[in-house]
Coordinates of C-alpha atoms in Angstrom, one line a residue:
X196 CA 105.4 89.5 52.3
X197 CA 103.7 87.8 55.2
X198 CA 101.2 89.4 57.2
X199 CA 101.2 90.5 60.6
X200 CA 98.9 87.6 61.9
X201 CA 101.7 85.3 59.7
X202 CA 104.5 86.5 61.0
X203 CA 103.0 86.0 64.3
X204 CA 101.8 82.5 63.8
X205 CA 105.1 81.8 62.4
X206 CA 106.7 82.7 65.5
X207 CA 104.5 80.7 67.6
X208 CA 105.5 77.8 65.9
X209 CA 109.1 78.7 65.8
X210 CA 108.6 77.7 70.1
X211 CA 106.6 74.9 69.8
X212 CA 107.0 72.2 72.1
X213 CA 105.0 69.0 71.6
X214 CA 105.7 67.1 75.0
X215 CA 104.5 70.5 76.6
X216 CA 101.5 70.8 73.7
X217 CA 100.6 67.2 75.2
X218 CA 100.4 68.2 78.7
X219 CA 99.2 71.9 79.0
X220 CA 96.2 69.9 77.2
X221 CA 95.2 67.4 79.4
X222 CA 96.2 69.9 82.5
X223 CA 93.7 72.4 80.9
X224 CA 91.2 69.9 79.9
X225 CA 90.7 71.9 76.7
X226 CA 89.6 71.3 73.2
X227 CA 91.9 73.5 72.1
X228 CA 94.8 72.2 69.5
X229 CA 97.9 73.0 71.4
X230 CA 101.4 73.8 70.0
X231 CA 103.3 73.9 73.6
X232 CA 104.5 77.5 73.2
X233 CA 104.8 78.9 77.3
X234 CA 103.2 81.8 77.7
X235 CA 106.8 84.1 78.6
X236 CA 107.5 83.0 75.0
X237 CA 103.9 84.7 73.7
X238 CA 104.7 87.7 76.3
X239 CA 107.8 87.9 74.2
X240 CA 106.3 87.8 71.0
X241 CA 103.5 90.5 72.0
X242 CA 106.3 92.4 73.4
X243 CA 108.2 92.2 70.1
X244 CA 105.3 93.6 68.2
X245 CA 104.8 96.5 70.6
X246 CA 108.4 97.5 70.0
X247 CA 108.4 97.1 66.5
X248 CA 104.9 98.7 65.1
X249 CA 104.0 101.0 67.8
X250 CA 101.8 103.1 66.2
X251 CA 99.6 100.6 65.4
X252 CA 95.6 101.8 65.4
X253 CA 93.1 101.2 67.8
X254 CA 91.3 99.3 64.2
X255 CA 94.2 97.3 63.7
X256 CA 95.0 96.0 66.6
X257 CA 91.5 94.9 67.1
X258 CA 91.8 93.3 64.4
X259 CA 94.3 91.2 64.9
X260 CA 93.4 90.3 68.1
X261 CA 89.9 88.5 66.9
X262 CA 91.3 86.8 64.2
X263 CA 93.9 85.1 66.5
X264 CA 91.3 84.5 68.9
X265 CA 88.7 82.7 66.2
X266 CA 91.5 80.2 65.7
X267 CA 91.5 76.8 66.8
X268 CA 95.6 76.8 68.5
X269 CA 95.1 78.0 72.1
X270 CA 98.6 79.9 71.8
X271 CA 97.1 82.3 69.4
X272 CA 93.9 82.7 71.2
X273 CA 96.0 83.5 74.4
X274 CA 98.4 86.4 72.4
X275 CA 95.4 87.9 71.2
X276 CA 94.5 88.7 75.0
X277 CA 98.2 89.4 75.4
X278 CA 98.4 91.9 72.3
X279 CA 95.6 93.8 73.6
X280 CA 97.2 94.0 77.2
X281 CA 100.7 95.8 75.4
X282 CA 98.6 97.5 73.5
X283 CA 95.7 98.1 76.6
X284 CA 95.5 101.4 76.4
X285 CA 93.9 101.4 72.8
X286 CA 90.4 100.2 74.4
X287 CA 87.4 102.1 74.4
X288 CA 84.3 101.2 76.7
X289 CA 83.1 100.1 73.1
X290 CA 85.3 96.8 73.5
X291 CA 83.4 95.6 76.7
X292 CA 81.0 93.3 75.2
X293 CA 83.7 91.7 73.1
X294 CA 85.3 91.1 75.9
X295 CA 82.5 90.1 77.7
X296 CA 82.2 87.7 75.0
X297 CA 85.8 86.3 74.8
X298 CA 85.4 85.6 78.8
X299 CA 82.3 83.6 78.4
X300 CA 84.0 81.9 75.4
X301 CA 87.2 81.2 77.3
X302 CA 87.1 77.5 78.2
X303 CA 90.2 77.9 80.2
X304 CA 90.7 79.1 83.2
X305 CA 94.6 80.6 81.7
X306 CA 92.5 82.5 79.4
X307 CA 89.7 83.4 81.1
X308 CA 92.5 85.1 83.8
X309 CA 94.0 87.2 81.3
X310 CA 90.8 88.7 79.9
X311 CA 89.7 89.6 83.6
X312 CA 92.8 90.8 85.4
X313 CA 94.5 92.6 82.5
X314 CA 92.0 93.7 80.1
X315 CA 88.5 93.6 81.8
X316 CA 89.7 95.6 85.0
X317 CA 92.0 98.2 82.9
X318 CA 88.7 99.3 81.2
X319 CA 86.6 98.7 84.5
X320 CA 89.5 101.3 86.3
X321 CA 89.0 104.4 83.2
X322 CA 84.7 103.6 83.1
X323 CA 83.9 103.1 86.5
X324 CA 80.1 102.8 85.6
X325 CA 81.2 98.8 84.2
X326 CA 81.6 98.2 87.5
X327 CA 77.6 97.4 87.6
X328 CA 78.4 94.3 85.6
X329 CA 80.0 92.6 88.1
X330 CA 77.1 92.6 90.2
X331 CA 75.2 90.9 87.8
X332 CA 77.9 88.3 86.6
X333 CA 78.0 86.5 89.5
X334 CA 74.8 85.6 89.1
X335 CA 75.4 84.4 85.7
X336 CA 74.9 81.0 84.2
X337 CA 77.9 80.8 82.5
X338 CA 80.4 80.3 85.5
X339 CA 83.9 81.5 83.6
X340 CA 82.1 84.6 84.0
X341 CA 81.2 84.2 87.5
X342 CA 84.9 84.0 87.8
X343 CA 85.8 86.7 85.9
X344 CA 83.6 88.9 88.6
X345 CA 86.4 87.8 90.5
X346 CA 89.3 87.8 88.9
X347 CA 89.1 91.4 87.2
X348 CA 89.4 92.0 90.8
X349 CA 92.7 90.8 91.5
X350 CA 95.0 93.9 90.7
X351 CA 92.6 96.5 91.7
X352 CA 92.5 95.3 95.1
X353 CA 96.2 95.1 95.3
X354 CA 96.6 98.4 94.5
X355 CA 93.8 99.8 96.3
X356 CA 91.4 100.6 94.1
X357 CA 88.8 98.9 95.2
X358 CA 88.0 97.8 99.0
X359 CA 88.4 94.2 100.7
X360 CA 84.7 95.4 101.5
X361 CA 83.5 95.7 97.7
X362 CA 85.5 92.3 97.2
X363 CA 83.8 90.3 100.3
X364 CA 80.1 92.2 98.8
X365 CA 81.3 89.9 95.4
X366 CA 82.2 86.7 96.8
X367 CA 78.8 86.5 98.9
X368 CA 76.5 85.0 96.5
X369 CA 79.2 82.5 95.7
X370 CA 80.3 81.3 98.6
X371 CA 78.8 78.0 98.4
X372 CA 79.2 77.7 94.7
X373 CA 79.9 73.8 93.9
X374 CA 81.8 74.5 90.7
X375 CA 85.3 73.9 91.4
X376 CA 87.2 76.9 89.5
X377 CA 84.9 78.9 91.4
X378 CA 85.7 78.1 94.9
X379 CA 89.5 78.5 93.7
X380 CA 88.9 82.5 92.9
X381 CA 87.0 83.0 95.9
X382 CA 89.1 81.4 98.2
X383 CA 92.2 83.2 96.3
X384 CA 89.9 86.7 96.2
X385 CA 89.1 86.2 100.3
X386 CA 93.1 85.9 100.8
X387 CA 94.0 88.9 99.0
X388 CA 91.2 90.5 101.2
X389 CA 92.8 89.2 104.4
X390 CA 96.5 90.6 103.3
X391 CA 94.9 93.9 103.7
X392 CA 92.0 93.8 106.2
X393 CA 92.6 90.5 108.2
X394 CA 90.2 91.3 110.9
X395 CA 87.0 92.3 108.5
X396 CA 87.9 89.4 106.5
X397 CA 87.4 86.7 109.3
X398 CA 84.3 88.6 110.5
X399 CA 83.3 88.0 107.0
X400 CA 84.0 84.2 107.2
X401 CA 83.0 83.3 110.5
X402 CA 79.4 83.1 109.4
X403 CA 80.4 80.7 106.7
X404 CA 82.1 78.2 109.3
X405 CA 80.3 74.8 107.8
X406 CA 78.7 76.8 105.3
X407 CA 81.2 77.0 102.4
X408 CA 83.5 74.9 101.3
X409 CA 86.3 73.8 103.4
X410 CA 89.2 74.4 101.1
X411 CA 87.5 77.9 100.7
X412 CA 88.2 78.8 104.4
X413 CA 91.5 77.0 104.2
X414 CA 93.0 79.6 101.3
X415 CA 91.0 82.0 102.3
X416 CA 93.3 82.6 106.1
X417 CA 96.1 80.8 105.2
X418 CA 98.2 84.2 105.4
X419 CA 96.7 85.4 108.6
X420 CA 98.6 84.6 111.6
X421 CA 97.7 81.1 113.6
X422 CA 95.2 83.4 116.0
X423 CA 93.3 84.0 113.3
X424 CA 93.5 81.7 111.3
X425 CA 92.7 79.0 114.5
X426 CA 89.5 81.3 114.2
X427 CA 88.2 80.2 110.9
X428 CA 89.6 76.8 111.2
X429 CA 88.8 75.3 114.4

């Protein structure tokens, strides 16, 4: 009888799709072997498992999860971050660092965004105290997890459980960070801020008029009404 990491695998393949497989690689830029499976099909399959062994350990679960992420096929490395989002509430504050880990590991920003805004912020919402971390990983060399500073952020702040202010206090150090899938969080991160606070969030900006990146500012206010947003722009 196959295994559960078989069975998965085996339905991986069952949606693979080589002209996608050919092009989510060179969009990605990844080293990663690719099979073309979209990632609704490998919500699907993490879905499936859910329903069918839901009483699945804390142990096992983990389990599975690193041995689909040590493979080579980015499809299984992505539903091992997608297992452990159906099956989220399983983690302990003793699976930061591997988390920690897979994030500086990523190599793709589709991965990389799954760790941070599912599983990094649902432990960072029940431990409160790993909110320190984020502090520091902004600073970090490694700049997927300068990202994932920012985008374990996402979610919280649209529910409101953290501030535009505690968001902005993030984004400062890396406002004039030249690596490109950096200045796309922060600009996205300073948007979600200016749904909620417009007016703190172009007091935040206006400093950073010829400071920052252009395309920073421009995603930043582009919900903001043209008063505002004429503000940041002009």
């Amino acid at each position: 009888m196959l295994s559960l990491h078989q069975q998965l695998c085996q339905s991986l393949r069952a949606h693979a799709n080589p002209e996608r497989a050919f092009h989510e690689k060179r969009y990605l830029k990844s080293t990663d072997t690719f099979l073309g499976v979209s990632v609704p099909a490998g919500q699907a399959i993490a879905r499936a498992l859910r329903k069918s062994h839901p009483d699945l350990s804390s142990d096992e679960i983990r389990a599975l999860a690193i041995t689909l992420w040590h493979s080579e096929v980015h499809e299984e490395r992505r539903l091992a971050v997608q297992l452990l989002d159906r099956y989220v509430k399983l983690l302990t504050r003793d699976d930061w660092p591997m988390l920690e880990d897979w994030a500086r590991a990523s190599g793709s920003w589709d991965l990389l965004d799954e760790i941070a805004a599912h599983l990094l912020a649902s432990l960072a919402e029940r431990y409160p105290e790993f909110d320190v971390h984020f502090d520091t990983w902004v600073h970090d060399d490694n700049f997927w997890l300068r990202r994932a500073a920012l985008v374990s952020h996402v979610v919280r702040l649209r529910h409101g459980s953290v501030t535009p202010a505690r968001v902005r206090h993030l984004c400062t150090p890396l406002m004039t960070d030249p690596e490109y899938f950096i200045k796309k969080a922060v600009g996205w991160l300073l948007r979600e801020c200016a749904v909620r606070d417009p007016e703190g969030t172009v007091a935040f900006l206006l400093p950073w008029k010829g400071r920052t990146a252009r395309p920073v500012l421009r995603e930043a206010v582009r919900k903001l009404p043209d008063n505002l947003r004429c503000l940041v722009l002009d």
